[in-house]
Coordinates of N, CA, C and O in Angstrom, one line a residue:
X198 N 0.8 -1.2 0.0 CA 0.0 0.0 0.0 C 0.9 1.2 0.0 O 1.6 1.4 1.0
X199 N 1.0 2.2 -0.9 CA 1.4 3.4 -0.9 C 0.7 4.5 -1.3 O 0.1 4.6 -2.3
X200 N 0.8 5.4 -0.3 CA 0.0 6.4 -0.8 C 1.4 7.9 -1.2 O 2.5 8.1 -0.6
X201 N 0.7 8.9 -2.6 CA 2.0 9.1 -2.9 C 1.2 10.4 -3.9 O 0.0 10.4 -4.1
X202 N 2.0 11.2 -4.4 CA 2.1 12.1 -5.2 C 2.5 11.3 -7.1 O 3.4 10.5 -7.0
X203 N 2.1 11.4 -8.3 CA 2.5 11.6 -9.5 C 3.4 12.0 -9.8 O 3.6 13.0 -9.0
X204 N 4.1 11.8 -10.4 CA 6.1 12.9 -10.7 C 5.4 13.5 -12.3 O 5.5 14.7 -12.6
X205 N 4.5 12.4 -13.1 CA 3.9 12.6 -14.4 C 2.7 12.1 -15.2 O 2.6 10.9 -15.5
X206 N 2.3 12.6 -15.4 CA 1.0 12.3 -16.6 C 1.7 10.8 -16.8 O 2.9 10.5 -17.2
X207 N 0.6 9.8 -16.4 CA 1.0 8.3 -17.1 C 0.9 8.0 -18.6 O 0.0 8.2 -19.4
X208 N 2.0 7.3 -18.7 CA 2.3 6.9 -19.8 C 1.4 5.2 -20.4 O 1.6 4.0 -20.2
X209 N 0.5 5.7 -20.9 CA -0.5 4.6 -21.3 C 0.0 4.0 -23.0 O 0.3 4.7 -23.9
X210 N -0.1 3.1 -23.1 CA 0.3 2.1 -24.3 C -0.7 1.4 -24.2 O -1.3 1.2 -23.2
X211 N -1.2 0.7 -25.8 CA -2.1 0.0 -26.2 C -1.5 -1.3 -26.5 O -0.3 -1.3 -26.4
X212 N -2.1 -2.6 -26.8 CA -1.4 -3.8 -27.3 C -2.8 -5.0 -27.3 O -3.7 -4.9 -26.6
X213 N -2.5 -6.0 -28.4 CA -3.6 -6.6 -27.9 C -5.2 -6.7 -28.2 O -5.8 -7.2 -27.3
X214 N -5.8 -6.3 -28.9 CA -6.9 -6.0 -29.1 C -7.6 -4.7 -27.4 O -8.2 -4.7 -26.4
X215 N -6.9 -4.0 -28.1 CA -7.7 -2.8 -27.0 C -7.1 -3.1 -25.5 O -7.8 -2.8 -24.5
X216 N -6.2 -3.7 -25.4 CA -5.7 -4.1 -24.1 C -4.6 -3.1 -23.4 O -3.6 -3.0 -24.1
X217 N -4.6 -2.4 -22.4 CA -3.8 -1.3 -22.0 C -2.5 -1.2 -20.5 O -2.6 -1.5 -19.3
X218 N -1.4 -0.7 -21.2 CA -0.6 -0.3 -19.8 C 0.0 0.5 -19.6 O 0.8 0.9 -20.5
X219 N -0.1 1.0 -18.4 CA 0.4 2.7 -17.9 C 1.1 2.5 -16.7 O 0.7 1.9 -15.7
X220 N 2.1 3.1 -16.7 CA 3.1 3.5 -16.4 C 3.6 5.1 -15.7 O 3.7 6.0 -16.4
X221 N 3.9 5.2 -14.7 CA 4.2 6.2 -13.6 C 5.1 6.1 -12.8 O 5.7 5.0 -12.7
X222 N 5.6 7.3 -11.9 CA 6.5 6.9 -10.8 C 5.4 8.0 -10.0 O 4.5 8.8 -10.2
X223 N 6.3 7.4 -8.8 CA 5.4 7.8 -7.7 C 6.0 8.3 -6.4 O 6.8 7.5 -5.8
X224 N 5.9 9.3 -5.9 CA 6.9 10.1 -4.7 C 5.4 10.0 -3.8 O 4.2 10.2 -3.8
X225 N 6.5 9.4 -2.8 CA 6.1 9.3 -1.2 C 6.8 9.7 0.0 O 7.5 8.8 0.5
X226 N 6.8 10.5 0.5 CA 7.2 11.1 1.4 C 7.2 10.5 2.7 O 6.2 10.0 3.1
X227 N 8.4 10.5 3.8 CA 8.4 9.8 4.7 C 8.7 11.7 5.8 O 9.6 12.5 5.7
X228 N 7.5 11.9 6.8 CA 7.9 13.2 7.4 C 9.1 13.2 8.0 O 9.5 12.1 8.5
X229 N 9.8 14.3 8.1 CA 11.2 14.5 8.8 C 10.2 14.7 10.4 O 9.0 15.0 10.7
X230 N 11.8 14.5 11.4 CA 11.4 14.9 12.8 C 12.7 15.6 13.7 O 13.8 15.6 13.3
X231 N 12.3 16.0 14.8 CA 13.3 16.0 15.8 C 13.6 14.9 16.9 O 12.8 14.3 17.6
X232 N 15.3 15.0 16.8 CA 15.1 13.9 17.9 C 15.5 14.8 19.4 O 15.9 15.9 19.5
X233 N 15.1 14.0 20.3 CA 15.6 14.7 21.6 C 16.4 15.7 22.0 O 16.2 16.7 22.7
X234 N 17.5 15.0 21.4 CA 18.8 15.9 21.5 C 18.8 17.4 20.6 O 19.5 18.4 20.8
X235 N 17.9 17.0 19.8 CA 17.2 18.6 19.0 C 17.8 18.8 17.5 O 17.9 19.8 16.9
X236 N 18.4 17.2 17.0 CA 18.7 17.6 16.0 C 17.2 16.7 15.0 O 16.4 15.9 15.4
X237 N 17.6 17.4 13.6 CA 16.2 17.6 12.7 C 16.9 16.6 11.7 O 18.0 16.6 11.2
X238 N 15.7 15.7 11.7 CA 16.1 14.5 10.8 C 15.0 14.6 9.6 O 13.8 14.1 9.6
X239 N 15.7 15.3 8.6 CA 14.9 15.9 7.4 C 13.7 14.9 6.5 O 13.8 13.7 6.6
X240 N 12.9 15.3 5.8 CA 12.0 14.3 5.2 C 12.6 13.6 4.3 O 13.3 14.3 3.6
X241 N 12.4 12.4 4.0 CA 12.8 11.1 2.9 C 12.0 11.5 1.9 O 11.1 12.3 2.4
X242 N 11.9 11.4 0.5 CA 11.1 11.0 -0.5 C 11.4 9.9 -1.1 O 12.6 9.9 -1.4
X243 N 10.8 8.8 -1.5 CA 11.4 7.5 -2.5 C 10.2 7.9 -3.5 O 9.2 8.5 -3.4
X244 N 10.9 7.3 -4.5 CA 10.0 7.0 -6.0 C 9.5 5.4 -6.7 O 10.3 4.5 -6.8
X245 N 8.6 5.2 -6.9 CA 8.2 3.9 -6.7 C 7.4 4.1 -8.2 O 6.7 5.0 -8.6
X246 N 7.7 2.6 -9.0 CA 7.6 2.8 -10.3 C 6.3 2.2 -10.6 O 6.4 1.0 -10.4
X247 N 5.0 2.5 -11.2 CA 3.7 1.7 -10.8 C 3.2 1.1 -11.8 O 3.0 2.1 -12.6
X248 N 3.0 0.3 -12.3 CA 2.9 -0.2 -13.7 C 1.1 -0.8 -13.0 O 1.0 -1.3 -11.9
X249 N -0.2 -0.5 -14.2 CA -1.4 -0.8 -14.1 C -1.7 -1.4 -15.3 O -1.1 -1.1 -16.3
X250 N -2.7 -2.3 -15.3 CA -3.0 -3.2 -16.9 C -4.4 -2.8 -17.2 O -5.1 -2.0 -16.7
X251 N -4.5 -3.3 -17.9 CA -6.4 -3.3 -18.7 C -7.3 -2.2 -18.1 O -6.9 -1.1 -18.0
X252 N -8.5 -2.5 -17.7 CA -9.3 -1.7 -17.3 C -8.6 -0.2 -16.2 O -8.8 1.0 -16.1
X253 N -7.8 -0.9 -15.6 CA -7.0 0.1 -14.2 C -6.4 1.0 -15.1 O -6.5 2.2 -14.8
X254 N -5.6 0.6 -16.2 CA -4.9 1.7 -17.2 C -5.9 2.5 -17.5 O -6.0 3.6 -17.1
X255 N -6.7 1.6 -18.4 CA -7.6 2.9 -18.8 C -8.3 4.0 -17.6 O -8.2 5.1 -18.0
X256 N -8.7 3.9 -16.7 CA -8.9 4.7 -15.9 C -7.5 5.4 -15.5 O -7.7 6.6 -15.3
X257 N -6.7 5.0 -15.3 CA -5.3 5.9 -15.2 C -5.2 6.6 -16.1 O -4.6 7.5 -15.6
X258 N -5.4 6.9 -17.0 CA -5.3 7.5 -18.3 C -6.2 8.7 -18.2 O -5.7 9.8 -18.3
X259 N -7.5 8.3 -17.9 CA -8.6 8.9 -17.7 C -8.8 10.2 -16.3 O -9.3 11.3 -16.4
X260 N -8.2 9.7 -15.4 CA -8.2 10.8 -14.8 C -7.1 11.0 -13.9 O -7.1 12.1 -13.3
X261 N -6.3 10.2 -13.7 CA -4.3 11.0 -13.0 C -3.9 11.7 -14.2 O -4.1 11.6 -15.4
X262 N -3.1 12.8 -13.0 CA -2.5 14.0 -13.6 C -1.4 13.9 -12.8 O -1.4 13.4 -11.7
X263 N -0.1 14.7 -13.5 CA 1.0 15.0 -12.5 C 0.5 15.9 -11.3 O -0.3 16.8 -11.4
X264 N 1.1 15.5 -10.1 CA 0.7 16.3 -8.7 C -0.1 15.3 -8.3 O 0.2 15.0 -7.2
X265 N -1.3 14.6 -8.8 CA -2.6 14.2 -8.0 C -2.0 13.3 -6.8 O -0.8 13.1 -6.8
X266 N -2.4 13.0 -6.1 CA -1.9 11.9 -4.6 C -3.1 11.0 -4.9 O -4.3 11.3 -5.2
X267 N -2.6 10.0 -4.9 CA -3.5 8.7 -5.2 C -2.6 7.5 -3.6 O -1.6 7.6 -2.9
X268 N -3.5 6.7 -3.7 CA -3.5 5.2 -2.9 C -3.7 4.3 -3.8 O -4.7 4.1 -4.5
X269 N -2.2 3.6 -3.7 CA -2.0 2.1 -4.6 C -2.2 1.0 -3.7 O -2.0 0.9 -2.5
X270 N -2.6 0.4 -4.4 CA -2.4 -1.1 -3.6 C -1.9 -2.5 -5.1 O -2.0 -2.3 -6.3
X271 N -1.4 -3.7 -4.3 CA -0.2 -4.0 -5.4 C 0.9 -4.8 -5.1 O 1.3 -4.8 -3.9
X272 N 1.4 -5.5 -5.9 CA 2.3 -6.6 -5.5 C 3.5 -6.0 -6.2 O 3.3 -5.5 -7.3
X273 N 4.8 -5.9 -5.6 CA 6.0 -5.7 -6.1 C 6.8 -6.3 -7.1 O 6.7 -7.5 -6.7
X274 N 7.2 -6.4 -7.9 CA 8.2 -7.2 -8.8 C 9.1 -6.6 -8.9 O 9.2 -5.4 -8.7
X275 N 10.0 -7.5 -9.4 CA 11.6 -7.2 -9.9 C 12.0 -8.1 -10.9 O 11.8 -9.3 -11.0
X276 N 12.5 -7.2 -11.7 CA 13.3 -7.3 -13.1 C 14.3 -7.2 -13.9 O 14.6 -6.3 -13.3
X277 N 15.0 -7.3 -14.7 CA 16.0 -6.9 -15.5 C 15.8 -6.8 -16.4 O 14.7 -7.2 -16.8
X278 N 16.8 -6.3 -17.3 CA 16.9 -5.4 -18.8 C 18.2 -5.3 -18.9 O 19.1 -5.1 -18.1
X279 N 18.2 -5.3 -20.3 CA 20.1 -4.9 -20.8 C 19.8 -3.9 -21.3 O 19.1 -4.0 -22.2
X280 N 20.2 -2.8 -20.9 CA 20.4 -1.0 -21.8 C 20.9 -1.0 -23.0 O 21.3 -2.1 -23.5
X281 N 20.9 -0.4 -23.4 CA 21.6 -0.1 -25.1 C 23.1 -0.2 -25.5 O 23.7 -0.6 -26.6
X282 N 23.4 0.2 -24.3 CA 24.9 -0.2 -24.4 C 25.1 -1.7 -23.6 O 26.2 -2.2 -23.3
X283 N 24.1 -2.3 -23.4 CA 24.3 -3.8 -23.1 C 24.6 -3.7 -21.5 O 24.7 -4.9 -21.2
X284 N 24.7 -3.2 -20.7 CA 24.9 -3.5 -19.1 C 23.3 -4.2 -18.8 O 22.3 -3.9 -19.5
X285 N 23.3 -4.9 -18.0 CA 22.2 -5.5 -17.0 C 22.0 -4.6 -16.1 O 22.9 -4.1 -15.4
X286 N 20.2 -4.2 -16.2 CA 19.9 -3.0 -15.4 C 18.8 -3.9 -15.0 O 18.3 -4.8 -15.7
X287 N 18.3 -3.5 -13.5 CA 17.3 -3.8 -12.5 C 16.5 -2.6 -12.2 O 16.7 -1.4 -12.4
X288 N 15.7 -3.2 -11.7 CA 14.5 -2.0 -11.5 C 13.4 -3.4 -10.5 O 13.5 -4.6 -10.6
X289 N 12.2 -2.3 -9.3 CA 11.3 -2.7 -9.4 C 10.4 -1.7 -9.5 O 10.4 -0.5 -9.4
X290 N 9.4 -3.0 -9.8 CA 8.4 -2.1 -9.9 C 6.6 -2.6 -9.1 O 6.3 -3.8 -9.0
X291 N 5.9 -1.7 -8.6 CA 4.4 -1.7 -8.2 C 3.5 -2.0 -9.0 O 2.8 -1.2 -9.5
X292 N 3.3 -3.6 -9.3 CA 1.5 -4.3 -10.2 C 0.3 -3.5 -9.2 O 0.0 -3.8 -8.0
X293 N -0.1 -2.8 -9.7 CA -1.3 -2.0 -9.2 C -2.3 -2.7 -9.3 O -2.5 -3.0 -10.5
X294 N -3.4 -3.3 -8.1 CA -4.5 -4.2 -8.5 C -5.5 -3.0 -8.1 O -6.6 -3.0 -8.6
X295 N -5.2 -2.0 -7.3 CA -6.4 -1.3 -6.5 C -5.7 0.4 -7.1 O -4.5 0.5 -7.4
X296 N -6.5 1.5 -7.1 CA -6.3 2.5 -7.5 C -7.3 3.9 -6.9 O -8.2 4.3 -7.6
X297 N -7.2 4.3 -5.6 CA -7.7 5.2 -5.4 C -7.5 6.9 -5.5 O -6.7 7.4 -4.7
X298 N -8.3 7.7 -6.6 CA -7.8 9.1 -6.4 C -8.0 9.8 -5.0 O -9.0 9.6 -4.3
X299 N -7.2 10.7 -4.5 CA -7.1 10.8 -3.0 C -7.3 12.4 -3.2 O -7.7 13.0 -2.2
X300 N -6.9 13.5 -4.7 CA -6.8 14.3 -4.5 C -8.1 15.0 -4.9 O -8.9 14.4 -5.6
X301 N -8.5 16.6 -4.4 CA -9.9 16.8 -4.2 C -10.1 16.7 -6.0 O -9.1 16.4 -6.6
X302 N -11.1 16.8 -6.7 CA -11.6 17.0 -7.9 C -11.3 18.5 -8.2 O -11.2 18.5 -9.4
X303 N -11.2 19.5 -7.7 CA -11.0 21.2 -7.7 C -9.7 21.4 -7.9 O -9.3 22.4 -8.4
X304 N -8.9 20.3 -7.6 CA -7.5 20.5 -7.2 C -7.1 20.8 -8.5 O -6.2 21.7 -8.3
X305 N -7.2 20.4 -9.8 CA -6.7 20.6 -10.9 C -6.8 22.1 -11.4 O -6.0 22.6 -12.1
X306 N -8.0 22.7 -10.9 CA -8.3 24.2 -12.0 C -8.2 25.0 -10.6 O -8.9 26.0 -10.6
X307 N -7.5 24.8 -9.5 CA -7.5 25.9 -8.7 C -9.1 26.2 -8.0 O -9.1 27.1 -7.1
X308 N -10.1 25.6 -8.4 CA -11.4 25.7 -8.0 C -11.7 25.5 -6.5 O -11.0 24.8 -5.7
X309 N -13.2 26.3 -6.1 CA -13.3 26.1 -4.4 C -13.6 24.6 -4.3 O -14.4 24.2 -5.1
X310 N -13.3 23.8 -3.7 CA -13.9 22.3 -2.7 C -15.1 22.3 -2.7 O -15.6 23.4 -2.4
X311 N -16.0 21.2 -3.0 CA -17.4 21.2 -2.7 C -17.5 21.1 -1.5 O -16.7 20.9 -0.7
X312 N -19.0 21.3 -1.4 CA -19.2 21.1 0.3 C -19.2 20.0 1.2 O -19.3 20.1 2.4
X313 N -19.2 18.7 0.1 CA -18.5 17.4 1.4 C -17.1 17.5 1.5 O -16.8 17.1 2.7
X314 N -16.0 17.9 0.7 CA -15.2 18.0 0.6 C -14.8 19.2 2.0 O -13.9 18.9 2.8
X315 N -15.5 20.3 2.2 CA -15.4 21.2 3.1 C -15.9 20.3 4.7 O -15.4 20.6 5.8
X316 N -16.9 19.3 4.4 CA -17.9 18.4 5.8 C -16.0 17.9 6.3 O -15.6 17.8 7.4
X317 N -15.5 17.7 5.5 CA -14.3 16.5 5.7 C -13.4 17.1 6.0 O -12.6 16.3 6.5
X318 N -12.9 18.5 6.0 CA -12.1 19.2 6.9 C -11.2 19.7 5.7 O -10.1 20.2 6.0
X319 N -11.5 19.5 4.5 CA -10.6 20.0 3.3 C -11.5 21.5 3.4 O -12.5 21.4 2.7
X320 N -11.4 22.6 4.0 CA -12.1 23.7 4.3 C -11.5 24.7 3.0 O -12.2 25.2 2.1
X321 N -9.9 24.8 3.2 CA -9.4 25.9 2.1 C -9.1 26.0 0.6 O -9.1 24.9 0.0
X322 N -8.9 26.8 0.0 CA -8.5 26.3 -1.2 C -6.9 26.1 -1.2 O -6.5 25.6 -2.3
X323 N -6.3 26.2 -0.4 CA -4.8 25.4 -0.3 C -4.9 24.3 -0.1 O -4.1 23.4 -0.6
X324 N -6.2 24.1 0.7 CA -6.6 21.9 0.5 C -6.7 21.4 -0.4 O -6.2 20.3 -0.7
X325 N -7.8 22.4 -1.5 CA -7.7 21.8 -2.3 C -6.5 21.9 -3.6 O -6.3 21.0 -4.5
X326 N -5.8 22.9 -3.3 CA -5.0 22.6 -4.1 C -3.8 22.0 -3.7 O -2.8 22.5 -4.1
X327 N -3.7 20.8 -2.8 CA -2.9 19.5 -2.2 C -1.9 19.9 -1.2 O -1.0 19.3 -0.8
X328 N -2.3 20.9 -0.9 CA -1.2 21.2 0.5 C -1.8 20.6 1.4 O -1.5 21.3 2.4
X329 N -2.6 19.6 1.8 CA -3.5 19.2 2.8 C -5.0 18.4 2.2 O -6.1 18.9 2.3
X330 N -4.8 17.5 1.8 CA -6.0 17.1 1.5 C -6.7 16.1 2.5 O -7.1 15.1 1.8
X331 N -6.9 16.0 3.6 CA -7.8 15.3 4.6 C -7.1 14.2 5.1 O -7.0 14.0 6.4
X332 N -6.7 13.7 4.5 CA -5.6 12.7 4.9 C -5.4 12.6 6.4 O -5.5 13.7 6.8
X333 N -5.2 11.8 7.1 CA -5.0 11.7 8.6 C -3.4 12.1 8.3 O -2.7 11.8 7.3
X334 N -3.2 13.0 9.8 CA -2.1 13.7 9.8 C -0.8 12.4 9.6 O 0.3 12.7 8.9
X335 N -0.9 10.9 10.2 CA 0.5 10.3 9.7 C 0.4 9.8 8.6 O 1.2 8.8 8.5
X336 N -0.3 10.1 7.6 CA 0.1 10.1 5.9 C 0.3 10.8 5.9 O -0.1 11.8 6.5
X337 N 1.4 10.6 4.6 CA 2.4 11.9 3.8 C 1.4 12.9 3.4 O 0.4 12.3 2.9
X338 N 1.4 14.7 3.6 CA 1.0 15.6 3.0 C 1.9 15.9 2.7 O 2.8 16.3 3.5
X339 N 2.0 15.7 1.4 CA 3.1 16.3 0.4 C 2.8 18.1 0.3 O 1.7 18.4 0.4
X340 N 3.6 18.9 0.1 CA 3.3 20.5 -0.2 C 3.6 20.3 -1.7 O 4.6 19.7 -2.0
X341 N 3.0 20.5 -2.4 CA 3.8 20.4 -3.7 C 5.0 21.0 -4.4 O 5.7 20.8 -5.4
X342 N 4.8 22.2 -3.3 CA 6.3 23.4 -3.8 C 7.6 22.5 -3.4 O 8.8 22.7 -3.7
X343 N 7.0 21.1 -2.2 CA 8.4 20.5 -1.9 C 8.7 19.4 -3.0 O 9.9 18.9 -3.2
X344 N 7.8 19.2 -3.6 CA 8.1 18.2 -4.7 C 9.1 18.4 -6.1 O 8.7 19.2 -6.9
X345 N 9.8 17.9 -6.3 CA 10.9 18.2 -7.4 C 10.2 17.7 -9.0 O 10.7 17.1 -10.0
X346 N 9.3 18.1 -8.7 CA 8.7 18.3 -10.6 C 7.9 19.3 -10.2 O 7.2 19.9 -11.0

């Protein structure tokens, strides 16, 4: 289960009689803290590579955008590949069985939050535009100004 920010617009491919797969990376943020002694143990980000098939693509396609915060769910793999210049390269990657959008619907055009969205404590338009989207405080709220795309 990861829940995480878009780095980009998924990369969807066809194959197959109408059969589809999309492709993303995914930043998740681990919060920084203080320890005792008062020194500041800065925040983590990892990138996690999410590969979705058939019907899940097409809805990935359909409505992820770079920035959105989604909840994956998903079994890990690992792989290899020879690069162009022939070295053996590894990678893993996230089989996405489950795909929930996390971020408000407003969030894209700068728009106010509807009013459940306001019932749920997403009150500002900084909520909605992902500085805080409802999330229980020990999931990652990504700022997006901290995000490197």
């Amino acid at each position: 289960m990861l829940i995480g920010n878009l780095g980009a617009d998924p990369l969807v491919r066809y194959y197959d009689a109408d059969q589809a797969v999309a492709q993303f990376r995914l930043a998740t943020t681990e919060r920084g803290y203080t320890l005792p002694n008062g020194t500041r143990v800065p925040d983590r980000t990892d990138w996690h590579n999410i590969v979705m098939w058939k019907n899940l693509a097409k809805t990935a396609e359909k409505y992820l955008r770079k920035g959105d915060k989604v909840y994956i769910e998903g079994r890990i793999r690992y792989r290899s590949y020879d690069d162009k210049k022939g070295q053996r390269q590894f990678t893993t990657e996230i089989y996405a069985d489950n795909m929930e959008l996390l971020s408000l619907k407003g969030s894209r055009d700068n728009s106010v939050p509807t009013q459940a969205a306001q019932q749920q404590g997403a009150v500002s338009t900084a909520s909605a535009a992902g500085q805080g989207s409802g999330v229980a405080d020990h999931v990652d709220n990504v700022d997006k100004a901290d995000l490197p795309f």
